[in-house]
Tab-separated table of C-alpha atoms in Angstrom:
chain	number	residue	atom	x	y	z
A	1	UNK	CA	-22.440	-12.178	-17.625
A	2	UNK	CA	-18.942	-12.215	-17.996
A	3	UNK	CA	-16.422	-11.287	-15.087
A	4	UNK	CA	-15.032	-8.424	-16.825
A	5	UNK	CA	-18.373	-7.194	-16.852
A	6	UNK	CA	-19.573	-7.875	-13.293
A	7	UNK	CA	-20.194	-4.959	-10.946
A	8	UNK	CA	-18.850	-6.407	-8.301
A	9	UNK	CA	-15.811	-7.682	-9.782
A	10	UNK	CA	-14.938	-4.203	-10.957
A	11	UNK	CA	-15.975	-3.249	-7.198
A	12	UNK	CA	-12.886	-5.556	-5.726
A	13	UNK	CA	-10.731	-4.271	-8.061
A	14	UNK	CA	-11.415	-0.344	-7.251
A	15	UNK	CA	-11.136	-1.867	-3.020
A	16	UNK	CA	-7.609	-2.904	-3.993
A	17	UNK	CA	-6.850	0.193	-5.693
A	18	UNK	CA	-7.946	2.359	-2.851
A	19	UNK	CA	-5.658	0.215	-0.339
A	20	UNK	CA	-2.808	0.711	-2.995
A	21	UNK	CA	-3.310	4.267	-3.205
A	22	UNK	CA	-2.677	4.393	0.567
A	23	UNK	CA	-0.106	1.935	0.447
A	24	UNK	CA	1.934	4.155	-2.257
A	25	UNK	CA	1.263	7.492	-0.814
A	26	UNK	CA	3.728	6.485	1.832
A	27	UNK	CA	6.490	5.860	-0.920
A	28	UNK	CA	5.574	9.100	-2.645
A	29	UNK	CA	6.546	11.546	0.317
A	30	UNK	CA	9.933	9.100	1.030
A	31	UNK	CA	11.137	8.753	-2.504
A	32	UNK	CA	9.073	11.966	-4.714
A	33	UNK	CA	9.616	14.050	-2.074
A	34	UNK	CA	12.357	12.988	0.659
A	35	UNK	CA	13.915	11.223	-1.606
A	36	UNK	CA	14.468	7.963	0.211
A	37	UNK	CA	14.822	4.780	-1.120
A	38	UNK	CA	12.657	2.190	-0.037
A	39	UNK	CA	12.190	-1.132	-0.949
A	40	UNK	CA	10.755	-2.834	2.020
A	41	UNK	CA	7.399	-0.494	2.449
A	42	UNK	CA	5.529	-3.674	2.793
A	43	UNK	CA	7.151	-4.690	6.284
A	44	UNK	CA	4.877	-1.293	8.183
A	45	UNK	CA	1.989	-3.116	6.410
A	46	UNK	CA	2.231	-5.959	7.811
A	47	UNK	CA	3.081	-4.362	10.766
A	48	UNK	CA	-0.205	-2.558	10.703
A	49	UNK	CA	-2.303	-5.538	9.642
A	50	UNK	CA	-0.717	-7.916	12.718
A	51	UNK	CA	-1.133	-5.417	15.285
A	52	UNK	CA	-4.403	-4.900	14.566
A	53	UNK	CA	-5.528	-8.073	14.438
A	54	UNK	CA	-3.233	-9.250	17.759
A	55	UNK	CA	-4.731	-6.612	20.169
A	56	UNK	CA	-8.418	-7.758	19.160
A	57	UNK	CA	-7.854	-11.343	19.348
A	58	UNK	CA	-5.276	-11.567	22.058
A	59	UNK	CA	-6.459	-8.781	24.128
A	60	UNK	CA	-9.819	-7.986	23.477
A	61	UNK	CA	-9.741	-4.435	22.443
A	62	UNK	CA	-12.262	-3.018	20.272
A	63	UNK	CA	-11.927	-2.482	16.814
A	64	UNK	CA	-11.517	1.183	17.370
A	65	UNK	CA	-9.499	1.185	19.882
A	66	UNK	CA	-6.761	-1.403	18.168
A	67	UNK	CA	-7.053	0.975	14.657
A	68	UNK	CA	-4.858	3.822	15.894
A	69	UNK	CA	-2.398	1.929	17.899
A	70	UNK	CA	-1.819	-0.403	14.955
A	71	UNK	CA	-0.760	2.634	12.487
A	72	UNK	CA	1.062	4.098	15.002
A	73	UNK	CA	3.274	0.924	15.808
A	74	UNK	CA	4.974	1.348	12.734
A	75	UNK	CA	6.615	5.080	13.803
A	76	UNK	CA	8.245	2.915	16.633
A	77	UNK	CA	10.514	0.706	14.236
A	78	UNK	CA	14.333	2.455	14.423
A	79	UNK	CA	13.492	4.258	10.712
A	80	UNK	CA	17.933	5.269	10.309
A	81	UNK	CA	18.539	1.229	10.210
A	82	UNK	CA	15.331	0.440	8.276
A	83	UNK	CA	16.436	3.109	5.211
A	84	UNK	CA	19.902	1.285	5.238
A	85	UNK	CA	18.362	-2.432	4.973
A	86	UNK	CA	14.569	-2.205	3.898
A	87	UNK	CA	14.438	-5.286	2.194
A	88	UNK	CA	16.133	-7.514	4.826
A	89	UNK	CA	13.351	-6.001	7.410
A	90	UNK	CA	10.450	-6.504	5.302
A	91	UNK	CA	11.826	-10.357	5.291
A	92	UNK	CA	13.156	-9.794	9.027
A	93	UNK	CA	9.142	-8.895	9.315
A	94	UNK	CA	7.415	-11.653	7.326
A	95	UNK	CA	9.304	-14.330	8.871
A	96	UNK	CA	9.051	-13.414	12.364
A	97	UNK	CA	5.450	-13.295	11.386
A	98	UNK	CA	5.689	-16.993	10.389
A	99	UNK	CA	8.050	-18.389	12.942
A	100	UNK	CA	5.632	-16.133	15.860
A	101	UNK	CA	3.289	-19.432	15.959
A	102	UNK	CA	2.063	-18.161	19.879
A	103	UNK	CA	1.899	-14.323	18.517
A	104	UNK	CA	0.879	-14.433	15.310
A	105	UNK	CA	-0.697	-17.777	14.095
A	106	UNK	CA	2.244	-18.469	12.017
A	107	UNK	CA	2.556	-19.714	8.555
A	108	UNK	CA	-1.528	-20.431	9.304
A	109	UNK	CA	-1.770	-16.630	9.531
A	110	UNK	CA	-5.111	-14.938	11.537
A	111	UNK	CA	-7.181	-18.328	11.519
A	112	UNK	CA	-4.724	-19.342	13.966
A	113	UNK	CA	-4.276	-16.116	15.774
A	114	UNK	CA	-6.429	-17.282	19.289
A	115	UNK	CA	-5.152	-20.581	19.345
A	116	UNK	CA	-5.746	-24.085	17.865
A	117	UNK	CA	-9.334	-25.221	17.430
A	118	UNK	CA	-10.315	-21.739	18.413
A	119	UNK	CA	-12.461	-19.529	15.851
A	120	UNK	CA	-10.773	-15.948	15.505
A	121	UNK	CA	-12.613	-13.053	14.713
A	122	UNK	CA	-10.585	-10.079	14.469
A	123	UNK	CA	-13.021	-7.610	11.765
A	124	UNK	CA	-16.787	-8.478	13.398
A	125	UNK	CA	-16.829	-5.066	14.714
A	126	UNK	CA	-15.964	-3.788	11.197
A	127	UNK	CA	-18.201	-5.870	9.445
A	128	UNK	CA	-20.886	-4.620	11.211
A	129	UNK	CA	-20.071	-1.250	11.081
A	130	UNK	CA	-19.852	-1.918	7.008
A	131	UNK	CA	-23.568	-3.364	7.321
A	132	UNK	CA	-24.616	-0.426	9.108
A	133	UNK	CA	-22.862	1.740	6.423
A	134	UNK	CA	-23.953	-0.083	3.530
A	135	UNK	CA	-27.762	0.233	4.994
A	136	UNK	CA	-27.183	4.142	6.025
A	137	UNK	CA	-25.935	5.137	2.094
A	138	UNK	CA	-28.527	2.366	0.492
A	139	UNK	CA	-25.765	0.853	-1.308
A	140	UNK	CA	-26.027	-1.964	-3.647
A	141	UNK	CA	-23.340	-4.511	-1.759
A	142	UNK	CA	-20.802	-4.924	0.690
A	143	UNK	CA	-18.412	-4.139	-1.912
A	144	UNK	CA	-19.829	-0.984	-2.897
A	145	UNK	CA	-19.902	-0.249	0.663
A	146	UNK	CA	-15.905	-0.726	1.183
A	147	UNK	CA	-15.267	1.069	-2.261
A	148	UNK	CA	-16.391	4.264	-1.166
A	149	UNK	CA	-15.147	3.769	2.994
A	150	UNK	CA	-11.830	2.541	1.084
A	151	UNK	CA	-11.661	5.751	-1.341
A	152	UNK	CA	-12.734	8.408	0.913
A	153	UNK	CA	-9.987	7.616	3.380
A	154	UNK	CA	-7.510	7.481	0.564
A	155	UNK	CA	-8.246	11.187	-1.278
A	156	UNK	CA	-8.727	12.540	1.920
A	157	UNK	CA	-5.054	11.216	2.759
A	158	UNK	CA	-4.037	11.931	-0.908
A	159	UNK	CA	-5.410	15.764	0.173
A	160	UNK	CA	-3.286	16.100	3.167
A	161	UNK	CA	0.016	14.919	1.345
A	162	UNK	CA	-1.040	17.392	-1.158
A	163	UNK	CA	-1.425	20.143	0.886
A	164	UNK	CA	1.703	19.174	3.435
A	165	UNK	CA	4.209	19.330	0.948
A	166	UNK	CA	3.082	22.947	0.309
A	167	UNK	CA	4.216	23.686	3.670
A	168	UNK	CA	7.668	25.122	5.306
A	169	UNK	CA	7.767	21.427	6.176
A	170	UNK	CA	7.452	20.394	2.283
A	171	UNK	CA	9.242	22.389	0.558
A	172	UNK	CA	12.583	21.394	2.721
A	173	UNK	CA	11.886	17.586	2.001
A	174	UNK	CA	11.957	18.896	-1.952
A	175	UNK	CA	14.712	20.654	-1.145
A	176	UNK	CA	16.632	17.734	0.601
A	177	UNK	CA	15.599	15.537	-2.445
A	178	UNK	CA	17.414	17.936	-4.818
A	179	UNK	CA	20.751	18.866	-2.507
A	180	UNK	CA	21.108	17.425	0.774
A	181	UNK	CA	23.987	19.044	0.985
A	182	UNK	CA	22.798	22.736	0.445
A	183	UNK	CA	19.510	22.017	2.447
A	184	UNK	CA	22.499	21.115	5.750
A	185	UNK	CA	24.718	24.484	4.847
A	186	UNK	CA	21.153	26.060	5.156
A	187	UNK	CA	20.849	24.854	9.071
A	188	UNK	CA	18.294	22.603	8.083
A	189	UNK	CA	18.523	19.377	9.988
A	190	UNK	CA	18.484	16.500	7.591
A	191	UNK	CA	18.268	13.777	9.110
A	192	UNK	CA	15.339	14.519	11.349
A	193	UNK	CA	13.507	15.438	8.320
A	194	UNK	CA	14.103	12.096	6.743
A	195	UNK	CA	13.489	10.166	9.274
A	196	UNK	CA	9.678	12.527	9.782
A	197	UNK	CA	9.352	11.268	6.003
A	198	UNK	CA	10.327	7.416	6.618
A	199	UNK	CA	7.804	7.813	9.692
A	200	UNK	CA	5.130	9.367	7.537
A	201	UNK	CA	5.159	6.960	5.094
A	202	UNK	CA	5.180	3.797	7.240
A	203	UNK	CA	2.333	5.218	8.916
A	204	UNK	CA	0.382	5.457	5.297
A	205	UNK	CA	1.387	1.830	5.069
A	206	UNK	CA	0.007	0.694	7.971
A	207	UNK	CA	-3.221	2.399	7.475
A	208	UNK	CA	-2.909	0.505	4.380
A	209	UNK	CA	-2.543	-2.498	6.321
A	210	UNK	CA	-5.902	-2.462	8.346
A	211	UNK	CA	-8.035	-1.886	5.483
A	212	UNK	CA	-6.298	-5.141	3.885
A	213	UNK	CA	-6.984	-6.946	6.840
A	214	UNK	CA	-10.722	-5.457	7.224
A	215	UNK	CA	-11.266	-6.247	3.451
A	216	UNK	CA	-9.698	-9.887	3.286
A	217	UNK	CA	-10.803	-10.872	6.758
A	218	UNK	CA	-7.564	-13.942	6.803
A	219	UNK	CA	-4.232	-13.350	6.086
A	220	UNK	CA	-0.794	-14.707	6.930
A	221	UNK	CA	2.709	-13.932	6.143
A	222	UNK	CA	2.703	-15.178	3.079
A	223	UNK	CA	0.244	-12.153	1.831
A	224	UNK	CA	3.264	-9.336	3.000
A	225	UNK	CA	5.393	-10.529	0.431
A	226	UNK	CA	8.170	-8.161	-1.258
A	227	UNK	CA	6.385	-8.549	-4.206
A	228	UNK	CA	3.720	-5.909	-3.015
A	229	UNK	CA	6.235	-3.206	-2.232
A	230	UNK	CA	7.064	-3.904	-6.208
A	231	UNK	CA	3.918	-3.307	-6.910
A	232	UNK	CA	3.597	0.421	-5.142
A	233	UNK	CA	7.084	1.371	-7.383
A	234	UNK	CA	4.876	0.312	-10.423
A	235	UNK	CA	2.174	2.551	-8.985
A	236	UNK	CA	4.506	5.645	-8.055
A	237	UNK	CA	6.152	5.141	-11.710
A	238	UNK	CA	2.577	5.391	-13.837
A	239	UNK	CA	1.404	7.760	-11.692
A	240	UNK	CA	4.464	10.488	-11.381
A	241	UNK	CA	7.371	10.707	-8.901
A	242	UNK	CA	6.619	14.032	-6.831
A	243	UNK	CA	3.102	14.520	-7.460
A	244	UNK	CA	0.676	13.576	-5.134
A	245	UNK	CA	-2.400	13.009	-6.581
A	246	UNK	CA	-0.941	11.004	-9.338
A	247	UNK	CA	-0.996	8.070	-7.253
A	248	UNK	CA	-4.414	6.961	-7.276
A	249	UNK	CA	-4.402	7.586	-11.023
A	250	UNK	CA	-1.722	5.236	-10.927
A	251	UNK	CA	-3.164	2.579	-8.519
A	252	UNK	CA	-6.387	2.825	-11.065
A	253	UNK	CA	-4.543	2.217	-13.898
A	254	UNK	CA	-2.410	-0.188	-12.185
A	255	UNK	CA	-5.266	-2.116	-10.566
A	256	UNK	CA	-7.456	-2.281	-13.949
A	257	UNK	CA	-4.312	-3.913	-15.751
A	258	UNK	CA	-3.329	-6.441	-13.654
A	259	UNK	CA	-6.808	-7.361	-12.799
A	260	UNK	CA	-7.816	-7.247	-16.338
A	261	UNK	CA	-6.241	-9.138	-18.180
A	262	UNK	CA	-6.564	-11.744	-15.499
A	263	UNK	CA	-9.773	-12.592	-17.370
A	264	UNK	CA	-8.520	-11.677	-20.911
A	265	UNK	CA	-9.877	-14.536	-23.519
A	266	UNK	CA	-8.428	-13.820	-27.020
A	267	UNK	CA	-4.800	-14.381	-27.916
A	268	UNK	CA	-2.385	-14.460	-27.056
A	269	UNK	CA	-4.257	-15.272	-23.179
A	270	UNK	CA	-5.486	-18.024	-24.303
A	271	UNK	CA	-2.455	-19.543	-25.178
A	272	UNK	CA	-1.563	-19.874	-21.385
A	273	UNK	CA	-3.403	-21.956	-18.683
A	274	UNK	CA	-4.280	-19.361	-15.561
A	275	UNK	CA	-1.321	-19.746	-13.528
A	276	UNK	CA	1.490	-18.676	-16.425
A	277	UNK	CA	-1.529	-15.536	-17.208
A	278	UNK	CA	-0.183	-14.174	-13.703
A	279	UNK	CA	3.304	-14.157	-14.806
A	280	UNK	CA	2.038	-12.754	-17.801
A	281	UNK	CA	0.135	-9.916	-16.254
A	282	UNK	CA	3.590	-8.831	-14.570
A	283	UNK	CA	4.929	-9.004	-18.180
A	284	UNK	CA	2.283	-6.524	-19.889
A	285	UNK	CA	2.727	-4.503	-16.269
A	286	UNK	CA	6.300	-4.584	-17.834
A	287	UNK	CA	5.863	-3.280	-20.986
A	288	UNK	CA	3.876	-0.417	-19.913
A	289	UNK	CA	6.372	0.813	-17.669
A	290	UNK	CA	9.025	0.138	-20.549
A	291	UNK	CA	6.821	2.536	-22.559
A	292	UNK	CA	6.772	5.177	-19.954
A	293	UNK	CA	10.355	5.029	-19.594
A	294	UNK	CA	10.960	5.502	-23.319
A	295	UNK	CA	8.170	8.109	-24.226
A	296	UNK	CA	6.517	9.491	-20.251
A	297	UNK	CA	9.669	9.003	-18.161
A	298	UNK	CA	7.861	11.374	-15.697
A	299	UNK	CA	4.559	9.169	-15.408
A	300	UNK	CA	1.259	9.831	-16.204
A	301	UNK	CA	1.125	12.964	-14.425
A	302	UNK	CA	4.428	13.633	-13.305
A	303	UNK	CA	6.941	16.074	-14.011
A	304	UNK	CA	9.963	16.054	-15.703
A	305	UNK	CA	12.261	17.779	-13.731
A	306	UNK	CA	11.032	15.818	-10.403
A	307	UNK	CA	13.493	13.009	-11.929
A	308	UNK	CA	16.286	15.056	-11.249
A	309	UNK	CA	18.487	13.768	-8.177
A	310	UNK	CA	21.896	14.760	-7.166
């Protein structure tokens, strides 16, 4: 059986998705509906994922206990600087994260997290609450099991964006993305309400953030790399600026293209050994968005007039 049709490859893939649906959600109230501009969205990840994994190791919390705490570290980062410099702190992030060897592991990431020659074990707890769910649902795998825990967290999120930006609340965030200026005159106080969005969506990627570190069960600094916050643009841009549940249609789509063709085996893949294919991938990632841009501007599911900024 070939990967492309394994169940469990396919499985992975939709895991990933889910985490990048979260992930992107964040952007999607900042930029579709705040309007904000951010292009370090991967630093509240990390932030998430470290935290997490830090007050287990290092302080013996449970993994319930550490969840919460871990999303909610992100809110505490100053968000006024962060929208000003975003890339620099997702860098400012990663290689603290390296440098950290005491805190963090370092460039060894969470294998090192308790300590040389000591075992860490951050997700136990969570992979035994995956057992029990897997057992309590009679699914198939492990992977099932995370598919569906990854999913239903992410629509029910996708939900409450939804149903937030029909609110008081919502509709001045639109109305801030289309003229700051008039949403001010109105007595509207802007900048609290962007940095409520920034906040918001740092929080989404954090919770984005423990279910990468549940799934992956090792990571290190390396893993937060700007690349990823690239990746949730693509997302937000095949999906639809402004429209909330056009993200996981986008991290779908986006997730069954770059894992795809991965495993493509007719030309011209073949031409290229595996490590120019994942160049490649980024290239036909490329060309879709290209196509958009010419023919969709607005995205699979987005609207046209959500492009329009002052």
């Amino acid at each position: 059986m070939s990967v492309l049709t394994s169940g469990e490859f396919w499985a992975f893939v939709g895991v990933v998705a889910g985490i990048y649906t979260i992930l992107t959600l964040g952007l999607q109230i900042e930029f579709g509906y705040a309007g904000l501009l951010n292009f370090g969205h991967v630093a509240f990840m990390a932030i998430g994922s470290y935290t997490m994994a830090i007050l287990v190791v290092k302080s013996g919390w449970s993994m319930w206990l550490a969840a919460p705490p871990a999303a909610d570290a992100t809110l505490r980062l100053r968000a006024d600087y962060f929208a000003i410099v975003t890339i620099a702190l997702s860098e400012i992030v990663r290689y603290i994260a390296t440098n950290e060897d005491r805190l963090t592991g370092g460039s060894q990431g969470t294998i090192n997290l308790a300590g040389a020659e000591e075992a860490s074990d951050y997700n136990g707890e969570w992979q035994r609450f995956q057992d029990w769910f897997q057992g309590a649902l009679h699914l198939g795998s492990k992977d099932v099991a995370m598919l569906v825990l990854v999913w239903a967290v992410a629509l029910a999120l996708t939900a409450l964006v939804a149903l937030s930006i029909r609110t008081p609340w919502g509709r001045v965030l639109r109305a801030i993305r289309e003229d700051e200026d008039a949403t001010r005159s109105l007595g509207k106080n802007v900048f609290a309400y962007k940095l409520q969005a920034l906040a918001l969506g740092s929080a989404l990627a954090g919770i984005a953030g423990l279910f990468y570190a549940w799934q992956f069960a090792f990571f290190s600094p390396a893993d937060f790399a700007p690349l990823l916050t690239f990746f949730a643009w693509m997302i937000l841009i095949l999906g639809g600026v402004g429209r909330a549940w056009a993200v996981p249609v986008g991290a779908l789509v986006f997730g069954v293209i770059f894992a795809g063709t991965r495993f493509f085996e007719f030309a011209p893949f073949t031409w290229f050994d595996s490590a120019e294919r994942a160049y490649l991938r980024l290239m036909v990632i490329g060309l879709v968005l290209i196509g958009l841009i010419l023919f969709r501007p607005q995205g699979l599911l987005g609207k046209r007039e959500e492009l329009v900024l002052e």
